[in-house]
Tab-separated table of C-alpha atoms in Angstrom:
chain	number	residue	atom	x	y	z
A	164	MET	CA	-21.839	30.743	-8.660
A	165	ARG	CA	-23.633	27.757	-9.489
A	166	GLY	CA	-24.170	25.685	-6.452
A	167	ILE	CA	-25.463	28.628	-5.518
A	168	ALA	CA	-28.004	29.416	-8.541
A	169	PHE	CA	-28.655	25.280	-7.665
A	170	GLY	CA	-29.741	25.846	-4.065
A	171	PHE	CA	-31.555	28.432	-4.611
A	172	LEU	CA	-33.481	27.024	-7.786
A	173	MET	CA	-34.218	23.758	-5.561
A	174	THR	CA	-35.012	26.085	-2.826
A	175	LEU	CA	-37.805	28.282	-4.918
A	176	LEU	CA	-39.095	24.820	-6.802
A	177	LEU	CA	-39.776	22.607	-3.054
A	178	LEU	CA	-41.180	26.732	-2.114
A	179	PHE	CA	-43.681	26.814	-4.882
A	180	VAL	CA	-44.914	23.455	-5.081
A	181	ALA	CA	-45.473	23.599	-1.122
A	182	SER	CA	-47.191	26.724	-1.718
A	183	SER	CA	-49.426	25.112	-4.082
A	184	ALA	CA	-49.861	21.562	-2.059
A	185	TRP	CA	-51.140	24.735	0.759
A	186	SER	CA	-54.025	25.635	-2.117
A	187	GLN	CA	-54.885	21.746	-1.509
A	188	ARG	CA	-54.734	21.717	1.625
A	189	ILE	CA	-52.589	19.151	3.037
A	190	PRO	CA	-51.311	19.800	6.795
A	191	PHE	CA	-47.722	21.715	7.711
A	192	TYR	CA	-46.523	21.875	10.657
A	193	ALA	CA	-43.067	23.561	11.861
A	194	GLU	CA	-40.718	21.558	13.272
A	195	PRO	CA	-37.748	23.814	15.662
A	196	ALA	CA	-35.076	21.503	16.785
A	197	LEU	CA	-31.634	21.290	18.589
A	198	SER	CA	-28.654	20.073	18.307
A	199	VAL	CA	-26.099	19.707	20.790
A	200	GLY	CA	-22.932	17.110	20.041
A	201	LYS	CA	-19.800	16.553	21.739
A	202	GLN	CA	-16.763	14.238	21.268
A	203	LEU	CA	-16.145	11.940	24.206
A	204	LYS	CA	-12.979	10.156	23.988
A	205	GLY	CA	-11.359	7.842	21.397
A	206	ARG	CA	-14.313	6.702	18.841
A	207	PHE	CA	-16.549	7.969	21.220
A	208	SER	CA	-19.063	10.890	20.907
A	209	VAL	CA	-23.019	12.035	21.874
A	210	ASN	CA	-25.272	13.760	20.821
A	211	ALA	CA	-29.270	14.656	22.194
A	212	LYS	CA	-31.360	16.111	20.332
A	213	PHE	CA	-34.332	18.740	20.524
A	214	VAL	CA	-37.536	18.319	18.635
A	215	PHE	CA	-40.573	20.520	19.517
A	216	ARG	CA	-43.447	19.572	16.468
A	217	GLN	CA	-46.283	22.607	16.017
A	218	GLN	CA	-49.081	22.133	13.753
A	219	PHE	CA	-51.069	24.902	11.611
A	220	ALA	CA	-53.152	23.338	10.023
A	221	SER	CA	-55.078	20.774	8.749
A	222	ILE	CA	-57.976	19.664	6.163
A	223	ASN	CA	-61.469	19.383	7.841
A	224	GLU	CA	-64.904	17.694	5.754
A	225	GLN	CA	-62.450	19.394	2.753
A	226	GLN	CA	-61.862	22.452	4.712
A	227	LEU	CA	-58.450	23.496	5.840
A	228	ASP	CA	-59.094	24.206	8.517
A	229	TRP	CA	-56.222	27.380	10.482
A	230	PHE	CA	-55.398	27.118	13.933
A	231	SER	CA	-52.204	26.773	15.855
A	232	GLN	CA	-51.606	22.925	18.148
A	233	SER	CA	-48.612	21.407	19.831
A	234	ASP	CA	-48.533	18.170	17.869
A	235	VAL	CA	-44.884	16.297	19.170
A	236	VAL	CA	-41.957	17.086	21.313
A	237	GLU	CA	-39.341	15.111	21.861
A	238	VAL	CA	-36.171	13.911	23.271
A	239	GLN	CA	-33.499	11.734	21.721
A	240	LEU	CA	-30.138	10.352	22.541
A	241	PHE	CA	-27.628	9.289	20.552
A	242	LEU	CA	-23.548	7.768	21.382
A	243	ASN	CA	-22.009	6.366	18.166
A	244	TYR	CA	-18.763	4.903	17.504
A	245	LYS	CA	-16.921	6.349	14.347
A	246	ILE	CA	-15.622	3.566	12.467
A	247	LEU	CA	-12.652	4.940	9.613
A	248	GLY	CA	-13.811	5.489	6.143
A	249	SER	CA	-16.325	7.946	7.574
A	250	LYS	CA	-18.622	4.988	8.840
A	251	ARG	CA	-20.302	5.464	12.404
A	252	LEU	CA	-21.554	3.090	14.272
A	253	THR	CA	-24.538	4.172	16.600
A	254	PHE	CA	-27.762	3.764	19.323
A	255	GLY	CA	-30.493	6.074	20.150
A	256	TYR	CA	-33.337	6.526	22.343
A	257	LEU	CA	-36.452	8.608	22.440
A	258	TYR	CA	-39.200	10.093	24.627
A	259	GLY	CA	-41.415	11.112	23.025
A	260	LEU	CA	-45.374	12.553	23.736
A	261	ASP	CA	-47.868	13.256	20.766
A	262	ASP	CA	-50.714	15.878	22.437
A	263	PRO	CA	-47.493	17.152	24.708
A	264	PHE	CA	-50.067	20.145	26.523
A	265	LEU	CA	-53.542	17.836	27.070
A	266	THR	CA	-54.256	16.593	29.903
A	267	ASP	CA	-53.530	12.832	28.922
A	268	PRO	CA	-51.033	13.326	26.265
A	269	ALA	CA	-49.604	10.497	23.806
A	270	TRP	CA	-46.023	8.966	24.987
A	271	GLU	CA	-43.202	6.730	23.153
A	272	HIS	CA	-40.490	5.380	24.238
A	273	ARG	CA	-38.286	4.598	21.038
A	274	LEU	CA	-34.524	2.529	20.459
A	275	MET	CA	-32.814	3.046	17.602
A	276	GLN	CA	-30.140	1.429	15.758
A	277	GLN	CA	-28.067	2.957	12.957
A	278	PHE	CA	-25.353	2.832	10.675
A	279	THR	CA	-23.869	5.324	8.513
A	280	PHE	CA	-21.488	6.347	6.038
A	281	GLN	CA	-19.929	8.329	3.788
A	282	SER	CA	-18.906	9.115	0.995
A	283	GLY	CA	-17.950	12.357	-2.252
A	284	ASN	CA	-15.919	15.073	-1.547
A	285	ARG	CA	-17.521	18.208	-2.405
A	286	PHE	CA	-20.776	16.465	-2.462
A	287	LYS	CA	-20.936	14.495	0.509
A	288	TRP	CA	-23.560	11.746	0.018
A	289	VAL	CA	-24.363	10.262	3.986
A	290	ASN	CA	-26.658	6.553	3.999
A	291	ARG	CA	-28.573	6.873	6.674
A	292	LEU	CA	-29.990	2.698	7.615
A	293	ARG	CA	-31.600	2.715	10.855
A	294	LEU	CA	-33.829	-0.426	13.033
A	295	GLU	CA	-36.252	1.252	15.255
A	296	GLN	CA	-38.361	-0.797	17.801
A	297	ARG	CA	-41.528	1.795	19.349
A	298	PHE	CA	-42.687	0.716	22.295
A	299	SER	CA	-46.122	2.592	23.732
A	300	ALA	CA	-49.472	2.320	25.672
A	301	ASN	CA	-51.522	0.497	23.295
A	302	GLN	CA	-48.614	-0.729	20.343
A	303	PHE	CA	-45.850	-2.081	19.609
A	304	ARG	CA	-44.171	-1.178	15.718
A	305	ASN	CA	-41.434	-1.787	14.447
A	306	ARG	CA	-39.699	0.438	11.607
A	307	ILE	CA	-37.063	0.083	9.220
A	308	ARG	CA	-35.467	3.315	7.643
A	309	TYR	CA	-33.218	4.926	4.992
A	310	ARG	CA	-32.350	8.087	3.985
A	311	PHE	CA	-29.060	9.409	1.565
A	312	THR	CA	-28.520	12.790	2.103
A	313	PHE	CA	-26.546	15.694	0.478
A	314	ASP	CA	-24.809	19.056	0.842
A	315	SER	CA	-22.782	21.086	-1.064
A	316	PRO	CA	-21.547	24.239	-0.175
A	317	LEU	CA	-22.490	26.977	-2.166
A	318	SER	CA	-19.498	28.491	-2.254
A	319	GLY	CA	-16.229	26.471	-3.347
A	320	SER	CA	-15.646	23.048	-3.297
A	321	LYS	CA	-15.361	22.695	1.556
A	322	LEU	CA	-17.426	24.617	3.075
A	323	ASP	CA	-15.729	26.939	5.676
A	324	PRO	CA	-16.753	29.451	8.417
A	325	LYS	CA	-19.368	31.909	7.430
A	326	GLU	CA	-20.866	30.212	3.959
A	327	TRP	CA	-24.621	28.827	2.486
A	328	TYR	CA	-24.702	24.857	1.774
A	329	PHE	CA	-26.689	23.419	0.327
A	330	VAL	CA	-28.916	19.997	1.794
A	331	ALA	CA	-31.276	17.772	0.493
A	332	GLY	CA	-32.710	14.422	1.224
A	333	ASP	CA	-34.941	11.415	0.800
A	334	GLU	CA	-35.849	8.730	3.041
A	335	TRP	CA	-37.863	5.328	2.797
A	336	LEU	CA	-39.891	3.605	5.706
A	337	TYR	CA	-41.296	0.836	6.676
A	338	ASN	CA	-43.180	1.066	8.835
A	339	PHE	CA	-44.663	-3.206	10.511
A	340	THR	CA	-46.007	-4.660	13.143
A	341	GLY	CA	-46.738	-7.691	12.395
A	342	LYS	CA	-50.630	-7.472	12.108
A	343	PRO	CA	-52.028	-7.656	8.841
A	344	GLY	CA	-53.212	-4.562	7.268
A	345	GLU	CA	-51.424	-2.145	9.801
A	346	ASP	CA	-47.679	-2.129	8.090
A	347	HIS	CA	-47.348	0.751	5.998
A	348	LEU	CA	-45.265	2.494	4.190
A	349	GLU	CA	-43.735	6.145	3.637
A	350	ASN	CA	-41.225	8.709	1.216
A	351	ARG	CA	-40.248	12.335	3.293
A	352	ILE	CA	-37.973	14.530	0.151
A	353	GLN	CA	-36.483	17.985	1.481
A	354	ALA	CA	-34.634	20.074	0.586
A	355	GLY	CA	-32.953	23.088	2.029
A	356	LEU	CA	-30.034	25.893	2.925
A	357	GLY	CA	-27.582	25.813	5.654
A	358	TYR	CA	-24.593	28.133	7.844
A	359	LEU	CA	-22.068	27.398	9.557
A	360	PHE	CA	-21.087	29.852	11.435
A	361	ASP	CA	-17.372	30.717	12.462
A	362	ASN	CA	-17.341	28.847	16.078
A	363	GLY	CA	-18.760	25.639	14.885
A	364	HIS	CA	-22.545	26.396	14.490
A	365	LYS	CA	-25.118	25.480	11.969
A	366	VAL	CA	-28.392	26.525	11.191
A	367	GLN	CA	-30.313	24.925	9.238
A	368	PHE	CA	-33.421	25.263	6.583
A	369	GLU	CA	-35.140	22.485	5.240
A	370	ILE	CA	-39.261	21.812	3.519
A	371	GLN	CA	-39.823	18.972	3.469
A	372	TYR	CA	-42.679	16.761	2.156
A	373	ARG	CA	-44.863	13.580	3.920
A	374	TRP	CA	-46.227	10.996	1.755
A	375	LEU	CA	-47.848	8.823	4.711
A	376	ARG	CA	-49.621	5.549	3.984
A	377	MET	CA	-48.340	4.653	0.280
A	378	LEU	CA	-49.802	2.924	-1.471
A	379	SER	CA	-52.734	2.229	1.112
A	380	SER	CA	-56.262	4.051	0.599
A	381	ARG	CA	-54.942	5.890	4.096
A	382	GLU	CA	-52.374	7.015	2.372
A	383	ALA	CA	-52.119	11.002	2.292
A	384	SER	CA	-49.565	13.688	2.952
A	385	ALA	CA	-48.200	16.554	4.845
A	386	TRP	CA	-45.680	19.644	5.000
A	387	HIS	CA	-42.911	19.858	6.945
A	388	LEU	CA	-41.270	23.124	7.809
A	389	LEU	CA	-37.019	22.330	9.818
A	390	LEU	CA	-35.580	24.474	11.431
A	391	THR	CA	-32.359	23.122	12.939
A	392	TYR	CA	-29.423	24.335	14.913
A	393	ASN	CA	-26.397	22.089	15.326
A	394	LEU	CA	-23.858	22.743	18.222
A	395	ASN	CA	-20.990	20.984	18.796
A	396	LEU	CA	-19.696	21.342	22.718
B	285	MET	CA	22.297	-1.781	2.667
B	286	ARG	CA	18.619	-1.454	2.137
B	287	ILE	CA	18.177	-1.107	5.725
B	288	VAL	CA	20.124	1.628	6.354
B	289	LEU	CA	18.717	3.629	3.702
B	290	SER	CA	14.980	2.021	4.679
B	291	LEU	CA	15.783	3.320	8.465
B	292	ILE	CA	17.368	6.708	6.893
B	293	LEU	CA	14.100	7.615	5.650
B	294	MET	CA	11.911	6.378	8.279
B	295	PHE	CA	13.993	8.571	10.812
B	296	SER	CA	13.739	11.747	8.479
B	297	SER	CA	10.475	11.165	7.909
B	298	PHE	CA	9.620	10.628	11.419
B	299	PHE	CA	11.566	14.318	12.429
B	300	VAL	CA	8.711	15.659	9.807
B	301	PHE	CA	5.993	14.497	11.741
B	302	GLY	CA	6.953	15.346	15.305
B	303	GLN	CA	6.403	19.047	12.920
B	304	SER	CA	3.288	19.218	11.585
B	305	GLY	CA	0.735	21.242	11.649
B	306	ILE	CA	-3.189	21.778	11.386
B	307	LYS	CA	-4.101	22.673	8.012
B	308	TYR	CA	-6.940	25.453	8.049
B	309	GLU	CA	-7.383	27.347	4.346
B	310	LYS	CA	-10.734	28.614	2.984
B	311	GLU	CA	-11.641	28.906	-0.537
B	312	GLU	CA	-14.149	30.037	-1.969
B	313	SER	CA	-15.997	29.968	-6.226
B	314	VAL	CA	-14.477	33.448	-8.247
B	315	CYS	CA	-15.378	33.250	-11.129
B	316	ARG	CA	-12.680	33.266	-14.545
B	317	GLU	CA	-12.613	37.379	-14.173
B	318	ALA	CA	-11.258	37.581	-10.935
B	319	PHE	CA	-8.670	34.637	-12.065
B	320	PRO	CA	-5.386	36.263	-12.456
B	321	ASP	CA	-4.862	37.384	-15.796
B	322	GLU	CA	-1.232	35.780	-16.364
B	323	ALA	CA	-2.300	32.318	-15.179
B	324	LEU	CA	-5.293	32.018	-17.545
B	325	LEU	CA	-2.996	33.526	-20.588
B	326	GLN	CA	-0.365	30.271	-19.731
B	327	LEU	CA	-3.668	27.983	-18.993
B	328	GLN	CA	-5.870	29.088	-22.483
B	329	PRO	CA	-4.278	26.187	-24.342
B	330	LEU	CA	-5.509	23.917	-22.185
B	331	LEU	CA	-8.588	25.609	-20.617
B	332	ASP	CA	-10.052	25.109	-24.782
B	333	GLN	CA	-9.710	21.119	-24.192
B	334	SER	CA	-10.309	20.869	-21.013
B	335	LYS	CA	-14.044	20.389	-19.933
B	336	ARG	CA	-15.293	20.986	-15.745
B	337	ILE	CA	-13.063	23.804	-15.222
B	338	ARG	CA	-13.594	25.562	-11.737
B	339	PHE	CA	-11.499	28.841	-10.305
B	340	TYR	CA	-10.662	29.287	-7.010
B	341	LYS	CA	-9.731	31.770	-4.226
B	342	GLU	CA	-7.910	30.195	-1.631
B	343	THR	CA	-6.493	31.820	2.081
B	344	ASP	CA	-4.110	30.154	4.420
B	345	GLN	CA	-1.678	30.777	6.776
B	346	ASP	CA	1.214	31.784	4.014
B	347	GLY	CA	-1.171	34.124	1.666
B	348	ILE	CA	-3.561	34.341	-1.500
B	349	ASN	CA	-3.394	31.391	-3.740
B	350	TYR	CA	-5.582	30.762	-6.721
B	351	GLU	CA	-6.596	27.243	-8.669
B	352	VAL	CA	-7.756	25.965	-11.022
B	353	LYS	CA	-10.000	22.877	-11.943
B	354	LEU	CA	-10.634	20.808	-14.697
B	355	LYS	CA	-10.851	17.707	-16.303
B	356	PHE	CA	-8.776	17.457	-19.657
B	357	GLU	CA	-8.600	13.605	-21.224
B	358	GLY	CA	-10.339	12.083	-18.561
B	359	ASN	CA	-8.290	12.395	-15.475
B	360	PHE	CA	-8.661	15.078	-12.824
B	361	TYR	CA	-6.683	17.678	-12.465
B	362	SER	CA	-5.725	20.898	-9.462
B	363	ILE	CA	-3.032	23.357	-10.798
B	364	GLU	CA	-2.653	26.396	-8.280
B	365	TYR	CA	-0.889	29.586	-8.981
B	366	ASP	CA	0.460	32.442	-5.980
B	367	SER	CA	-1.285	35.148	-5.798
B	368	SER	CA	2.555	36.544	-8.292
B	369	ASN	CA	1.266	33.883	-11.229
B	370	ASN	CA	3.914	31.979	-10.629
B	371	LEU	CA	3.294	28.984	-10.728
B	372	LYS	CA	2.752	26.549	-7.651
B	373	ASP	CA	1.819	23.141	-8.136
B	374	ILE	CA	-0.201	20.796	-10.188
B	375	GLU	CA	-1.792	17.985	-9.018
B	376	ARG	CA	-3.362	15.128	-10.625
B	377	LEU	CA	-5.937	12.700	-9.135
B	378	MET	CA	-5.243	9.077	-8.848
B	379	SER	CA	-6.944	5.097	-7.473
B	380	TRP	CA	-3.612	4.770	-4.821
B	381	LYS	CA	-5.244	0.639	-5.005
B	382	LYS	CA	-4.801	0.250	-8.595
B	383	TYR	CA	-1.231	3.653	-9.246
B	384	ASN	CA	1.723	1.785	-8.327
B	385	MET	CA	5.895	3.228	-7.406
B	386	PRO	CA	8.982	2.489	-6.088
B	387	ALA	CA	7.990	5.027	-3.737
B	388	LYS	CA	4.772	3.130	-2.920
B	389	LEU	CA	5.901	0.112	-0.465
B	390	VAL	CA	8.513	2.440	1.278
B	391	MET	CA	4.944	5.164	1.734
B	392	GLN	CA	4.015	2.425	3.294
B	393	GLN	CA	5.837	0.872	5.521
B	394	PHE	CA	6.072	4.498	7.276
B	395	MET	CA	2.172	4.707	7.640
B	396	ASP	CA	1.946	1.197	8.926
B	397	SER	CA	5.441	2.238	10.956
B	398	LEU	CA	2.989	4.812	13.087
B	399	PHE	CA	-0.919	4.328	13.035
B	400	ILE	CA	-2.991	1.623	14.311
B	401	LYS	CA	-5.243	1.546	10.874
B	402	TYR	CA	-5.784	4.148	7.856
B	403	LYS	CA	-8.058	4.503	5.384
B	404	VAL	CA	-6.307	6.280	2.074
B	405	LYS	CA	-9.320	8.617	0.805
B	406	ARG	CA	-7.659	10.492	-1.452
B	407	PHE	CA	-4.727	10.370	-3.406
B	408	GLN	CA	-3.127	12.699	-5.914
B	409	ILE	CA	-0.128	12.943	-8.100
B	410	GLN	CA	1.710	16.530	-7.613
B	411	ASP	CA	4.619	17.794	-9.897
B	412	VAL	CA	6.334	21.518	-10.176
B	413	PRO	CA	6.713	21.848	-13.910
B	414	ASN	CA	7.670	24.788	-16.331
B	415	SER	CA	4.487	24.949	-16.903
B	416	ALA	CA	0.620	23.933	-16.366
B	417	LEU	CA	0.860	22.926	-20.078
B	418	GLU	CA	3.953	20.816	-20.451
B	419	SER	CA	2.330	19.348	-16.456
B	420	ILE	CA	-0.775	18.592	-18.196
B	421	HIS	CA	1.582	16.322	-21.478
B	422	TYR	CA	3.433	14.117	-19.973
B	423	LEU	CA	1.716	13.030	-16.656
B	424	PRO	CA	-0.895	11.325	-18.974
B	425	LEU	CA	1.960	9.347	-20.890
B	426	GLU	CA	4.157	8.849	-17.642
B	427	LYS	CA	4.650	5.455	-16.613
B	428	ASP	CA	7.538	6.146	-13.890
B	429	PHE	CA	8.252	9.067	-11.255
B	430	LEU	CA	10.066	12.099	-12.424
B	431	ILE	CA	12.780	14.188	-10.345
B	432	GLY	CA	10.660	16.995	-7.942
B	433	ARG	CA	7.283	14.475	-7.881
B	434	ASN	CA	4.756	14.175	-5.024
B	435	TYR	CA	2.536	12.175	-3.651
B	436	GLU	CA	-0.006	13.524	-1.612
B	437	LEU	CA	-2.115	11.266	0.418
B	438	GLU	CA	-5.314	12.287	2.620
B	439	LEU	CA	-6.637	9.529	5.332
B	440	ASP	CA	-8.853	8.619	8.453
B	441	ALA	CA	-6.219	7.559	10.234
B	442	ILE	CA	-5.287	5.962	14.071
B	443	LEU	CA	-2.124	7.336	15.463
B	444	LYS	CA	0.428	4.645	17.586
B	445	GLY	CA	-0.624	5.517	21.355
B	446	GLN	CA	-4.386	6.574	20.633
B	447	HIS	CA	-7.760	5.905	20.005
B	448	LYS	CA	-9.180	8.598	18.064
B	449	PRO	CA	-9.248	9.093	14.302
B	450	LEU	CA	-8.241	12.192	12.796
B	451	SER	CA	-8.357	13.082	8.575
B	452	PHE	CA	-4.423	13.558	7.740
B	453	GLU	CA	-2.942	14.738	4.251
B	454	LEU	CA	0.875	13.366	4.526
B	455	LEU	CA	2.552	14.597	1.256
B	456	PHE	CA	5.851	11.956	0.114
B	457	ASP	CA	8.771	13.302	-2.362
B	458	ASN	CA	8.493	10.410	-4.680
B	459	SER	CA	11.445	8.430	-2.608
B	460	GLY	CA	8.562	8.191	0.392
B	461	VAL	CA	10.043	10.867	1.850
B	462	LEU	CA	7.398	12.375	4.630
B	463	LEU	CA	8.002	16.521	3.261
B	464	GLN	CA	5.138	17.193	5.163
B	465	ARG	CA	1.467	16.347	7.565
B	466	ARG	CA	-1.217	18.289	8.660
B	467	ILE	CA	-4.393	17.549	10.521
B	468	ILE	CA	-7.573	18.583	8.176
B	469	SER	CA	-10.033	20.504	10.697
B	470	SER	CA	-12.861	17.633	9.080
B	471	ASP	CA	-16.214	19.000	8.781
B	472	LEU	CA	-18.722	18.096	11.360
B	473	GLN	CA	-21.943	15.955	9.261
B	474	ASP	CA	-24.360	15.652	12.801
B	475	ASN	CA	-27.078	17.602	10.605
B	476	LEU	CA	-27.008	14.758	7.632
B	477	ILE	CA	-26.416	12.268	10.713
B	478	TYR	CA	-29.879	12.930	13.512
């Protein structure tokens, strides 16, 4: 019961902060995604993730403009190698399009290398360290990011089918290009609820607050509503 | 004689290993009032001195059990009752690296013989005493093993001849003979990784 109360309180708190932010005219995005995993032979597994981001509002001369516009479409492919003790090495590739339905969308190819390890029993802490090399039409960027996430079932000490769980996390991202003035720091904090189905699939809803270009004069923030469906073949 | 004894232990352990199954268990939090009354009555003196008390109802292929988890004198315990108010077992969470007992070497030899690699994630001493209170009071003072004591390990391991890591729950008796092995259906964490 305490778990349920905690989970709902945290989510409600974030919703409250989000609504406050709305009145302060912070851009708002919805980000549905589908994640498909498949265990291969031995220690290897693969995962494909399809992300679609829709922008619903932005600030224009201190006014909140309400509109709906496709922002990003991404396809991500990952190859995982499982190490004993809940550790994983992952290599990934991403192909993304900004403003995908315009006549000349901006493309990006991204290579990713990540190491994840998990600890905890009831509260599972997952630490993820990821390196990214981002190639686009007019520039090359590096990014290093560290994320810790935890989830906890809202009933019992382990997650069983047909049960809800609480999930929360924080991520730090540092973008660097080697060019002065272009490096920047970003933080993403998120919380939400998930549900495990009988068939092992999960659906997860999270609210994410992004603090962009921290410590810079171009500092900004955004709200993202994430809805992810995870299935394993 | 020792070699013969080790071989007998090893053989009997392999026999049990071949008969093992998969552990399916559903656990849900319950309030104190939903816990069996007789069990609560037996536990009351202990609950008065404990912290972080949580009550659970467990359903598996054998039926319904009730479990209370608590912290007593700095140690974590799980005490399990069946639906007829009979004490099933009491478990105390321990450090595998720090805790030394005579059976440890036999258990290690068994696991070395069976797995290419293994990593112990969780280790508990399991006992079946007359009452929970009795057990709680002698467990912290215990230096050596008692008759009837078992050791339960949860580990990630790769079986010899295979490549895929699996999660296992192994139950040994106090002389290191494997009593039970179950594969734990591990929770997929893809939602936290990508």
